[in-house]
Amino acid sequence: MPVYVDGQVSICDCQHERVIGDLFADPLTDIWNGQGLREHRRRMTSDSPPAACAICPRF
């Protein structure tokens, strides 16, 4: 869960455009348990992970 200098949090450093929160405005627990990461975790454990993740060597 990358955090950028402006406080924005994204799903992954490979998907920096998928902003899921802002640490200057949102508590970390709200981001971690928020809809964006819950949906991402669900997709990662499904039979069809996101295309960007499926081709990633870290997956």
Short mmCIF file of the N, C-alpha and C atoms (twelve columns), coordinates in Angstrom:
data_MODEL
# 
_entry.id   MODEL 
# 
loop_
_atom_site.group_PDB 
_atom_site.id 
_atom_site.type_symbol 
_atom_site.label_atom_id 
_atom_site.label_alt_id 
_atom_site.label_comp_id 
_atom_site.label_asym_id 
_atom_site.label_seq_id 
_atom_site.Cartn_x 
_atom_site.Cartn_y 
_atom_site.Cartn_z 
_atom_site.pdbx_PDB_model_num 
ATOM 1   N N  . MET A 1  0.848   -1.161  0.000   1 
ATOM 2   C CA . MET A 1  0.000   0.000   0.000   1 
ATOM 3   C C  . MET A 1  0.902   1.235   0.000   1 
ATOM 4   N N  . PRO A 2  1.241   1.735   -1.168  1 
ATOM 5   C CA . PRO A 2  2.120   2.899   -1.262  1 
ATOM 6   C C  . PRO A 2  1.442   4.187   -0.791  1 
ATOM 7   N N  . VAL A 3  2.223   5.010   -0.124  1 
ATOM 8   C CA . VAL A 3  1.784   6.336   0.294   1 
ATOM 9   C C  . VAL A 3  2.716   7.337   -0.363  1 
ATOM 10  N N  . TYR A 4  2.151   8.319   -1.041  1 
ATOM 11  C CA . TYR A 4  2.932   9.321   -1.754  1 
ATOM 12  C C  . TYR A 4  3.089   10.572  -0.897  1 
ATOM 13  N N  . VAL A 5  4.002   11.429  -1.255  1 
ATOM 14  C CA . VAL A 5  4.334   12.599  -0.434  1 
ATOM 15  C C  . VAL A 5  3.149   13.539  -0.231  1 
ATOM 16  N N  . ASP A 6  2.175   13.493  -1.125  1 
ATOM 17  C CA . ASP A 6  0.999   14.350  -0.966  1 
ATOM 18  C C  . ASP A 6  -0.090  13.694  -0.113  1 
ATOM 19  N N  . GLY A 7  0.227   12.502  0.443   1 
ATOM 20  C CA . GLY A 7  -0.708  11.813  1.317   1 
ATOM 21  C C  . GLY A 7  -1.593  10.804  0.616   1 
ATOM 22  N N  . GLN A 8  -1.582  10.799  -0.708  1 
ATOM 23  C CA . GLN A 8  -2.430  9.850   -1.430  1 
ATOM 24  C C  . GLN A 8  -1.927  8.430   -1.253  1 
ATOM 25  N N  . VAL A 9  -2.873  7.513   -1.154  1 
ATOM 26  C CA . VAL A 9  -2.578  6.094   -0.991  1 
ATOM 27  C C  . VAL A 9  -3.158  5.375   -2.202  1 
ATOM 28  N N  . SER A 10 -2.354  4.483   -2.790  1 
ATOM 29  C CA . SER A 10 -2.859  3.728   -3.938  1 
ATOM 30  C C  . SER A 10 -2.846  2.239   -3.639  1 
ATOM 31  N N  . ILE A 11 -3.486  1.486   -4.513  1 
ATOM 32  C CA . ILE A 11 -3.553  0.026   -4.385  1 
ATOM 33  C C  . ILE A 11 -2.153  -0.572  -4.433  1 
ATOM 34  N N  . CYS A 12 -1.317  -0.089  -5.351  1 
ATOM 35  C CA . CYS A 12 0.012   -0.664  -5.585  1 
ATOM 36  C C  . CYS A 12 0.883   0.383   -6.261  1 
ATOM 37  N N  . ASP A 13 2.182   0.283   -6.078  1 
ATOM 38  C CA . ASP A 13 3.064   1.240   -6.755  1 
ATOM 39  C C  . ASP A 13 3.038   1.063   -8.269  1 
ATOM 40  N N  . CYS A 14 2.569   -0.078  -8.750  1 
ATOM 41  C CA . CYS A 14 2.405   -0.300  -10.195 1 
ATOM 42  C C  . CYS A 14 1.093   0.293   -10.710 1 
ATOM 43  N N  . GLN A 15 0.209   0.629   -9.799  1 
ATOM 44  C CA . GLN A 15 -1.099  1.183   -10.162 1 
ATOM 45  C C  . GLN A 15 -1.329  2.487   -9.407  1 
ATOM 46  N N  . HIS A 16 -0.403  3.393   -9.546  1 
ATOM 47  C CA . HIS A 16 -0.458  4.641   -8.776  1 
ATOM 48  C C  . HIS A 16 -1.694  5.479   -9.076  1 
ATOM 49  N N  . GLU A 17 -2.322  5.242   -10.212 1 
ATOM 50  C CA . GLU A 17 -3.532  6.001   -10.558 1 
ATOM 51  C C  . GLU A 17 -4.762  5.517   -9.789  1 
ATOM 52  N N  . ARG A 18 -4.683  4.361   -9.149  1 
ATOM 53  C CA . ARG A 18 -5.810  3.808   -8.381  1 
ATOM 54  C C  . ARG A 18 -5.735  4.297   -6.936  1 
ATOM 55  N N  . VAL A 19 -6.032  5.556   -6.746  1 
ATOM 56  C CA . VAL A 19 -5.983  6.178   -5.421  1 
ATOM 57  C C  . VAL A 19 -7.180  5.699   -4.601  1 
ATOM 58  N N  . ILE A 20 -6.888  5.242   -3.374  1 
ATOM 59  C CA . ILE A 20 -7.945  4.717   -2.512  1 
ATOM 60  C C  . ILE A 20 -8.113  5.520   -1.227  1 
ATOM 61  N N  . GLY A 21 -7.312  6.565   -1.072  1 
ATOM 62  C CA . GLY A 21 -7.442  7.373   0.131   1 
ATOM 63  C C  . GLY A 21 -6.381  8.441   0.208   1 
ATOM 64  N N  . ASP A 22 -6.456  9.220   1.272   1 
ATOM 65  C CA . ASP A 22 -5.526  10.318  1.518   1 
ATOM 66  C C  . ASP A 22 -5.227  10.329  3.016   1 
ATOM 67  N N  . LEU A 23 -3.979  10.028  3.375   1 
ATOM 68  C CA . LEU A 23 -3.635  9.953   4.796   1 
ATOM 69  C C  . LEU A 23 -3.723  11.290  5.515   1 
ATOM 70  N N  . PHE A 24 -3.739  12.382  4.766   1 
ATOM 71  C CA . PHE A 24 -3.912  13.684  5.409   1 
ATOM 72  C C  . PHE A 24 -5.378  13.940  5.756   1 
ATOM 73  N N  . ALA A 25 -6.287  13.172  5.147   1 
ATOM 74  C CA . ALA A 25 -7.708  13.387  5.377   1 
ATOM 75  C C  . ALA A 25 -8.408  12.174  5.989   1 
ATOM 76  N N  . ASP A 26 -7.862  10.974  5.760   1 
ATOM 77  C CA . ASP A 26 -8.535  9.738   6.168   1 
ATOM 78  C C  . ASP A 26 -7.661  8.947   7.134   1 
ATOM 79  N N  . PRO A 27 -8.235  8.387   8.193   1 
ATOM 80  C CA . PRO A 27 -7.463  7.514   9.080   1 
ATOM 81  C C  . PRO A 27 -7.009  6.261   8.311   1 
ATOM 82  N N  . LEU A 28 -5.834  5.759   8.653   1 
ATOM 83  C CA . LEU A 28 -5.287  4.580   7.992   1 
ATOM 84  C C  . LEU A 28 -6.250  3.400   8.081   1 
ATOM 85  N N  . THR A 29 -6.892  3.218   9.219   1 
ATOM 86  C CA . THR A 29 -7.823  2.092   9.353   1 
ATOM 87  C C  . THR A 29 -8.999  2.214   8.389   1 
ATOM 88  N N  . ASP A 30 -9.430  3.439   8.113   1 
ATOM 89  C CA . ASP A 30 -10.517 3.635   7.148   1 
ATOM 90  C C  . ASP A 30 -10.066 3.270   5.737   1 
ATOM 91  N N  . ILE A 31 -8.823  3.576   5.406   1 
ATOM 92  C CA . ILE A 31 -8.295  3.229   4.084   1 
ATOM 93  C C  . ILE A 31 -8.106  1.715   3.996   1 
ATOM 94  N N  . TRP A 32 -7.467  1.132   4.995   1 
ATOM 95  C CA . TRP A 32 -7.175  -0.305  5.001   1 
ATOM 96  C C  . TRP A 32 -8.451  -1.139  4.931   1 
ATOM 97  N N  . ASN A 33 -9.479  -0.711  5.639   1 
ATOM 98  C CA . ASN A 33 -10.739 -1.449  5.669   1 
ATOM 99  C C  . ASN A 33 -11.785 -0.887  4.712   1 
ATOM 100 N N  . GLY A 34 -11.395 0.089   3.906   1 
ATOM 101 C CA . GLY A 34 -12.326 0.734   2.990   1 
ATOM 102 C C  . GLY A 34 -12.684 -0.120  1.786   1 
ATOM 103 N N  . GLN A 35 -13.665 0.346   1.060   1 
ATOM 104 C CA . GLN A 35 -14.184 -0.368  -0.098  1 
ATOM 105 C C  . GLN A 35 -13.094 -0.674  -1.128  1 
ATOM 106 N N  . GLY A 36 -12.190 0.263   -1.393  1 
ATOM 107 C CA . GLY A 36 -11.152 0.059   -2.402  1 
ATOM 108 C C  . GLY A 36 -10.263 -1.136  -2.118  1 
ATOM 109 N N  . LEU A 37 -9.732  -1.231  -0.916  1 
ATOM 110 C CA . LEU A 37 -8.859  -2.358  -0.580  1 
ATOM 111 C C  . LEU A 37 -9.628  -3.640  -0.332  1 
ATOM 112 N N  . ARG A 38 -10.830 -3.541  0.203   1 
ATOM 113 C CA . ARG A 38 -11.639 -4.761  0.367   1 
ATOM 114 C C  . ARG A 38 -11.915 -5.396  -0.995  1 
ATOM 115 N N  . GLU A 39 -12.289 -4.584  -1.960  1 
ATOM 116 C CA . GLU A 39 -12.558 -5.095  -3.310  1 
ATOM 117 C C  . GLU A 39 -11.283 -5.644  -3.942  1 
ATOM 118 N N  . HIS A 40 -10.172 -4.966  -3.750  1 
ATOM 119 C CA . HIS A 40 -8.901  -5.436  -4.316  1 
ATOM 120 C C  . HIS A 40 -8.504  -6.785  -3.702  1 
ATOM 121 N N  . ARG A 41 -8.622  -6.915  -2.406  1 
ATOM 122 C CA . ARG A 41 -8.299  -8.190  -1.759  1 
ATOM 123 C C  . ARG A 41 -9.213  -9.313  -2.254  1 
ATOM 124 N N  . ARG A 42 -10.496 -8.996  -2.436  1 
ATOM 125 C CA . ARG A 42 -11.437 -9.993  -2.949  1 
ATOM 126 C C  . ARG A 42 -11.018 -10.446 -4.345  1 
ATOM 127 N N  . ARG A 43 -10.660 -9.492  -5.200  1 
ATOM 128 C CA . ARG A 43 -10.259 -9.847  -6.566  1 
ATOM 129 C C  . ARG A 43 -8.943  -10.610 -6.589  1 
ATOM 130 N N  . MET A 44 -8.026  -10.278 -5.695  1 
ATOM 131 C CA . MET A 44 -6.724  -10.966 -5.669  1 
ATOM 132 C C  . MET A 44 -6.865  -12.424 -5.262  1 
ATOM 133 N N  . THR A 45 -7.862  -12.737 -4.457  1 
ATOM 134 C CA . THR A 45 -8.043  -14.118 -4.014  1 
ATOM 135 C C  . THR A 45 -9.058  -14.875 -4.870  1 
ATOM 136 N N  . SER A 46 -9.596  -14.224 -5.888  1 
ATOM 137 C CA . SER A 46 -10.557 -14.889 -6.763  1 
ATOM 138 C C  . SER A 46 -9.836  -15.652 -7.876  1 
ATOM 139 N N  . ASP A 47 -10.608 -16.287 -8.708  1 
ATOM 140 C CA . ASP A 47 -10.048 -17.010 -9.850  1 
ATOM 141 C C  . ASP A 47 -9.641  -16.077 -10.986 1 
ATOM 142 N N  . SER A 48 -10.018 -14.809 -10.893 1 
ATOM 143 C CA . SER A 48 -9.654  -13.856 -11.935 1 
ATOM 144 C C  . SER A 48 -9.116  -12.563 -11.315 1 
ATOM 145 N N  . PRO A 49 -7.826  -12.564 -10.921 1 
ATOM 146 C CA . PRO A 49 -7.245  -11.352 -10.337 1 
ATOM 147 C C  . PRO A 49 -7.166  -10.237 -11.382 1 
ATOM 148 N N  . PRO A 50 -6.964  -9.003  -10.954 1 
ATOM 149 C CA . PRO A 50 -6.842  -7.899  -11.906 1 
ATOM 150 C C  . PRO A 50 -5.732  -8.200  -12.922 1 
ATOM 151 N N  . ALA A 51 -5.947  -7.801  -14.163 1 
ATOM 152 C CA . ALA A 51 -4.977  -8.073  -15.234 1 
ATOM 153 C C  . ALA A 51 -3.594  -7.527  -14.894 1 
ATOM 154 N N  . ALA A 52 -3.534  -6.327  -14.333 1 
ATOM 155 C CA . ALA A 52 -2.234  -5.733  -13.985 1 
ATOM 156 C C  . ALA A 52 -1.519  -6.564  -12.940 1 
ATOM 157 N N  . CYS A 53 -2.251  -7.209  -12.062 1 
ATOM 158 C CA . CYS A 53 -1.650  -8.040  -11.013 1 
ATOM 159 C C  . CYS A 53 -1.251  -9.420  -11.540 1 
ATOM 160 N N  . ALA A 54 -2.055  -9.956  -12.435 1 
ATOM 161 C CA . ALA A 54 -1.799  -11.298 -12.966 1 
ATOM 162 C C  . ALA A 54 -0.469  -11.374 -13.714 1 
ATOM 163 N N  . ILE A 55 -0.052  -10.270 -14.326 1 
ATOM 164 C CA . ILE A 55 1.216   -10.275 -15.081 1 
ATOM 165 C C  . ILE A 55 2.402   -9.795  -14.235 1 
ATOM 166 N N  . CYS A 56 2.136   -9.416  -13.009 1 
ATOM 167 C CA . CYS A 56 3.196   -8.885  -12.144 1 
ATOM 168 C C  . CYS A 56 4.064   -10.014 -11.599 1 
ATOM 169 N N  . PRO A 57 5.392   -9.846  -11.634 1 
ATOM 170 C CA . PRO A 57 6.264   -10.889 -11.091 1 
ATOM 171 C C  . PRO A 57 6.150   -11.040 -9.568  1 
ATOM 172 N N  . ARG A 58 5.594   -10.064 -8.876  1 
ATOM 173 C CA . ARG A 58 5.418   -10.152 -7.426  1 
ATOM 174 C C  . ARG A 58 4.169   -10.909 -7.039  1 
ATOM 175 N N  . PHE A 59 3.302   -11.239 -8.002  1 
ATOM 176 C CA . PHE A 59 2.034   -11.911 -7.720  1 
ATOM 177 C C  . PHE A 59 2.233   -13.351 -7.498  1 
# 
